[in-house]
N, CA and C of each residue as an Amber inpcrd file, in Angstrom:
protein
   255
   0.8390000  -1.1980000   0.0000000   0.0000000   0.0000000   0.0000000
   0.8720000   1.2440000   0.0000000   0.4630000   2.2960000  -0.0790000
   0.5950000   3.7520000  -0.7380000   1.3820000   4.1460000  -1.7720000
   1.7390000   5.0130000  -2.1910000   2.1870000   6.1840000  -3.2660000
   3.4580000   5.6410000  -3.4240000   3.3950000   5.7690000  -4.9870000
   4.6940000   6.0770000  -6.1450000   4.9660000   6.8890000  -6.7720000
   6.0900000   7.9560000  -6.0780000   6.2340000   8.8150000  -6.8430000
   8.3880000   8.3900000  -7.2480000   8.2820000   9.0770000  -9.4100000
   9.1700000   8.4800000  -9.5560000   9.7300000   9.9230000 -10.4220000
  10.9020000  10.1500000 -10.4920000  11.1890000  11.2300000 -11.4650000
  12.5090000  10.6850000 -12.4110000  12.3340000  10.5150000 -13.7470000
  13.3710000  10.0170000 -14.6410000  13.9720000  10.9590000 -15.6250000
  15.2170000  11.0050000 -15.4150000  15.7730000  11.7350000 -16.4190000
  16.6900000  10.8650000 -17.1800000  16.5460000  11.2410000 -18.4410000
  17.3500000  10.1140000 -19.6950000  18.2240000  11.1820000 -20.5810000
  18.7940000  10.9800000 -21.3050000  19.1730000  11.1990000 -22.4420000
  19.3360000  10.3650000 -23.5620000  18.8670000  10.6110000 -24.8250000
  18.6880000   9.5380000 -25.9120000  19.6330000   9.8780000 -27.1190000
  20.2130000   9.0650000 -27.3130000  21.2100000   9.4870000 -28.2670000
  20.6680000   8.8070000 -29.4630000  20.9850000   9.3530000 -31.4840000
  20.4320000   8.9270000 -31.7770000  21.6520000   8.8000000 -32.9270000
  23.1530000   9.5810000 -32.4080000  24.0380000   9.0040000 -33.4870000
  25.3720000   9.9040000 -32.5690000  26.8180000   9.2160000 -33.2100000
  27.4390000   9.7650000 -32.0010000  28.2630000  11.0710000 -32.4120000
  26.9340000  12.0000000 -33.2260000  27.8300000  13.2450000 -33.4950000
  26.9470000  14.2260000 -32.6830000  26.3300000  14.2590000 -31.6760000
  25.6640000  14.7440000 -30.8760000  24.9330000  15.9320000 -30.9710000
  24.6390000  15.2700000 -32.0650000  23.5610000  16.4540000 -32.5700000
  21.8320000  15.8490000 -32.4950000  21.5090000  14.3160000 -32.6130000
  20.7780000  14.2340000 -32.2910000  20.2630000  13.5650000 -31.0930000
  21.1920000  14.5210000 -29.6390000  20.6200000  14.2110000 -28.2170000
  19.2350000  14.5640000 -27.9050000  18.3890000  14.2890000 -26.7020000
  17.4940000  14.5510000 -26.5280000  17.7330000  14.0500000 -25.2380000
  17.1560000  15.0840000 -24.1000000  17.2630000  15.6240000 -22.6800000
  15.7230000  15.4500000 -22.7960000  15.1290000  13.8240000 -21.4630000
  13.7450000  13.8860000 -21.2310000  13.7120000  13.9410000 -19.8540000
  12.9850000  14.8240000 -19.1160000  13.0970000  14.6080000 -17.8390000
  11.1960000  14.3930000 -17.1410000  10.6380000  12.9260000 -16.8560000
   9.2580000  12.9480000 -16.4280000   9.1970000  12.8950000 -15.0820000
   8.3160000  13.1260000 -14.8840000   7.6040000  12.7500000 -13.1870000
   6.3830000  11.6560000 -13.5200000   6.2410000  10.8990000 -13.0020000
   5.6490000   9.5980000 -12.7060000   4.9750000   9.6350000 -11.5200000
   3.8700000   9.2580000 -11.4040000   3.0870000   8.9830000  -9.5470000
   1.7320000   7.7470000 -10.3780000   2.1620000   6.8400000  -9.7510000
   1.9560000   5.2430000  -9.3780000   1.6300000   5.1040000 -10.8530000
   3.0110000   4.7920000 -11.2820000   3.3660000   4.3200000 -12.7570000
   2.6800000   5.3120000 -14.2680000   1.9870000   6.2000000 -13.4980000
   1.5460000   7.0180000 -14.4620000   2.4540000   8.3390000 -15.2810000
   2.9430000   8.2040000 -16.0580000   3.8490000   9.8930000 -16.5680000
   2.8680000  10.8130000 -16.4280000   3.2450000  12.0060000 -15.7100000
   1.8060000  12.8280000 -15.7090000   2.5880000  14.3100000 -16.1030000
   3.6890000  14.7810000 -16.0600000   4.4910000  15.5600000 -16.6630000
   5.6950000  15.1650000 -17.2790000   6.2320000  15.9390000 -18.5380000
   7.3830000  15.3740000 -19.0540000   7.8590000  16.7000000 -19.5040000
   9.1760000  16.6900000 -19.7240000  10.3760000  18.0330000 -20.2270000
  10.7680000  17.1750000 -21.2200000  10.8440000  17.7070000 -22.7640000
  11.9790000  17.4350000 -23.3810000  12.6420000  18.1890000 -24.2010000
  13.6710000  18.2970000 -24.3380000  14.6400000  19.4040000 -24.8180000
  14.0300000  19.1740000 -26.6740000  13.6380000  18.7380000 -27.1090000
  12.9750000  18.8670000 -28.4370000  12.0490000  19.9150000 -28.7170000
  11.1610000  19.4490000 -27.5570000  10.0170000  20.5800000 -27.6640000
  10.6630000  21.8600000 -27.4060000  11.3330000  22.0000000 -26.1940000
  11.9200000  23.1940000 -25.0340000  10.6340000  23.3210000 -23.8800000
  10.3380000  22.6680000 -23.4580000   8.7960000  23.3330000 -22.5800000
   8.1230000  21.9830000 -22.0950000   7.6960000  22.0560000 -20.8830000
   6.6770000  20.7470000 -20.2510000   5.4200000  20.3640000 -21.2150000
   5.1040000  19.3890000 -20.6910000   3.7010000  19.0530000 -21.1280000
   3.1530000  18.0260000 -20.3580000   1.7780000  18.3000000 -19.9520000
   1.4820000  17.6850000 -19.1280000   0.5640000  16.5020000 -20.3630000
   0.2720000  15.3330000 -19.0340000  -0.3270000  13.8720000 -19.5480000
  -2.0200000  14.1330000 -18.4230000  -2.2560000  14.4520000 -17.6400000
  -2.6320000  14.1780000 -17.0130000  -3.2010000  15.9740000 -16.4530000
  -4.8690000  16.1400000 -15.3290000  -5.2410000  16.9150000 -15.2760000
  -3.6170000  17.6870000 -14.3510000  -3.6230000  17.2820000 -13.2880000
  -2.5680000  17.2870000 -12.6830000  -1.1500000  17.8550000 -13.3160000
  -0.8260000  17.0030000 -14.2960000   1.0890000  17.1430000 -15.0410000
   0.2040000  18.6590000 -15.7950000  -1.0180000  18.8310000 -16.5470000
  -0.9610000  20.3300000 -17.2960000  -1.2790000  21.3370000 -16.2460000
  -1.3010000  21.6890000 -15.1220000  -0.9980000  21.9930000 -14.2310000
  -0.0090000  23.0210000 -13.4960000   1.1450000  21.0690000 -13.5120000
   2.5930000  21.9350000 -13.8350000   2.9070000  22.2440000 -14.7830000
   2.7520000  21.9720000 -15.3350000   3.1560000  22.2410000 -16.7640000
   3.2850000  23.3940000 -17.2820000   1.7990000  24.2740000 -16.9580000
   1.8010000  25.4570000 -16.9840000   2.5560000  26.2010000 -16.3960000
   2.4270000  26.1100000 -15.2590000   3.3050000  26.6930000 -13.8980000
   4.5910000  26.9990000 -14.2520000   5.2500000  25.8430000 -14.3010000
   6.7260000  25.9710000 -14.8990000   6.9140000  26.1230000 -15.8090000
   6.1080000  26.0610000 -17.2730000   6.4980000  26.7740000 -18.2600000
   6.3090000  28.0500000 -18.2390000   5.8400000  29.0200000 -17.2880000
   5.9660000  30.3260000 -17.4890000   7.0420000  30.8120000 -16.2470000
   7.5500000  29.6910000 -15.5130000   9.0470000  30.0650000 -14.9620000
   9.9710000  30.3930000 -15.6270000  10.5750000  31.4120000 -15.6930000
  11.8320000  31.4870000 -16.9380000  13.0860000  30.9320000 -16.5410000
  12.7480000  30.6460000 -15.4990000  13.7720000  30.0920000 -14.7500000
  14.4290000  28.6530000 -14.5770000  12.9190000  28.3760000 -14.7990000
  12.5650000  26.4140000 -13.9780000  13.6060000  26.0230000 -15.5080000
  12.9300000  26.7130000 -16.4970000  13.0090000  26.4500000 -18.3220000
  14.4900000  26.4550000 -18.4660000  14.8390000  27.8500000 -18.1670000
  16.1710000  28.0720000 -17.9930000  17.0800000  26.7520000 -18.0490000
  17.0940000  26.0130000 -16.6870000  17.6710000  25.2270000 -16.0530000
  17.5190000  23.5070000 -16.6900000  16.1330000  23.1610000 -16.8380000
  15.9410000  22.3290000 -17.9160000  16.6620000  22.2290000 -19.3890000
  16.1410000  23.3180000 -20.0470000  17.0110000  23.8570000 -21.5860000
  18.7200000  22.9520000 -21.1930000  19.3020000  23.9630000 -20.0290000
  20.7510000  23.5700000 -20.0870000  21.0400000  22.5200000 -19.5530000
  19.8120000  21.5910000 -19.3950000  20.7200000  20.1520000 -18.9690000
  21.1570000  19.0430000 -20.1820000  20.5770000  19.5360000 -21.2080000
  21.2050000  18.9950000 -22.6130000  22.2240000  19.4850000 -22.4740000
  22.9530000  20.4770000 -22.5900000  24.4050000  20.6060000 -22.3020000
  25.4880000  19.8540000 -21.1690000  25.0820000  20.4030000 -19.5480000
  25.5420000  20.0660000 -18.8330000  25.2780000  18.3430000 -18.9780000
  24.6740000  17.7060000 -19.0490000  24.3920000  16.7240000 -18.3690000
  24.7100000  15.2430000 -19.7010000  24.0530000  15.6760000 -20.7290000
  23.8540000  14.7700000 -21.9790000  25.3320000  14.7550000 -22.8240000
  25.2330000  15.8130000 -23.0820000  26.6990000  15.8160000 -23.9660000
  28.1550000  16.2490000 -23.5220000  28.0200000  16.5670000 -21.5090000
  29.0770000  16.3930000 -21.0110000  29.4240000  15.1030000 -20.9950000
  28.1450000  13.6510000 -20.7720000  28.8190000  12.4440000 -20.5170000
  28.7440000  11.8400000 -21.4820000  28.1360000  12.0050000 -22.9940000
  28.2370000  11.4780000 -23.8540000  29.5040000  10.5690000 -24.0860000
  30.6720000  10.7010000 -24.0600000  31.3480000  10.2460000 -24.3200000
  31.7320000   8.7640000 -23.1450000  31.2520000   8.9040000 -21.9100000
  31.0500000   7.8730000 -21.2130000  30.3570000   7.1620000 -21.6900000
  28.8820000   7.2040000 -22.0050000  27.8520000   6.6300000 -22.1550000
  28.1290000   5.5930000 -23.8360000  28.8360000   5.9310000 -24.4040000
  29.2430000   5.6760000 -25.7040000  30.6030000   4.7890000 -25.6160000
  31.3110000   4.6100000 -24.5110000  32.5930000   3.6510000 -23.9170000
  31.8740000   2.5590000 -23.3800000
């Protein structure tokens, strides 16, 4: 009994000249995706009454966005080269 809450962040590589990365970051509560970030779009989107919500919320953070946007940098194509060894 009770609550699953899960938050996944990936990066998807789709060739190794890193141009076609993609930075997804969801929130999950009891196996459901109910918000997702992906650096394709640039901006949340919610699944659920709930994820459009946030969705909204933080897409008019310039901030939250900010910080999302640059984790394709920091995060994807700093370790690319691990992830690819």
């Amino acid at each position: 009994d009770g609550y699953f809450h899960q938050r996944v962040t990936e990066c998807r590589f789709s060739s190794k000249d890193l141009q076609g990365i993609e930075f997804i970051d969801s929130y999950v509560f009891n196996q459901a995706e109910y918000v997702r970030f992906n650096s394709t779009v640039g901006k949340f989107v919610g699944y659920t009454e709930h994820g459009v919500y946030n969705a909204e919320a933080w897409n008019s953070d310039a901030a939250i966005l900010a910080q999302e946007r640059g984790e394709l940098e920091r995060y994807c194509k700093f370790n690319a080269a691990i992830d690819y060894s």
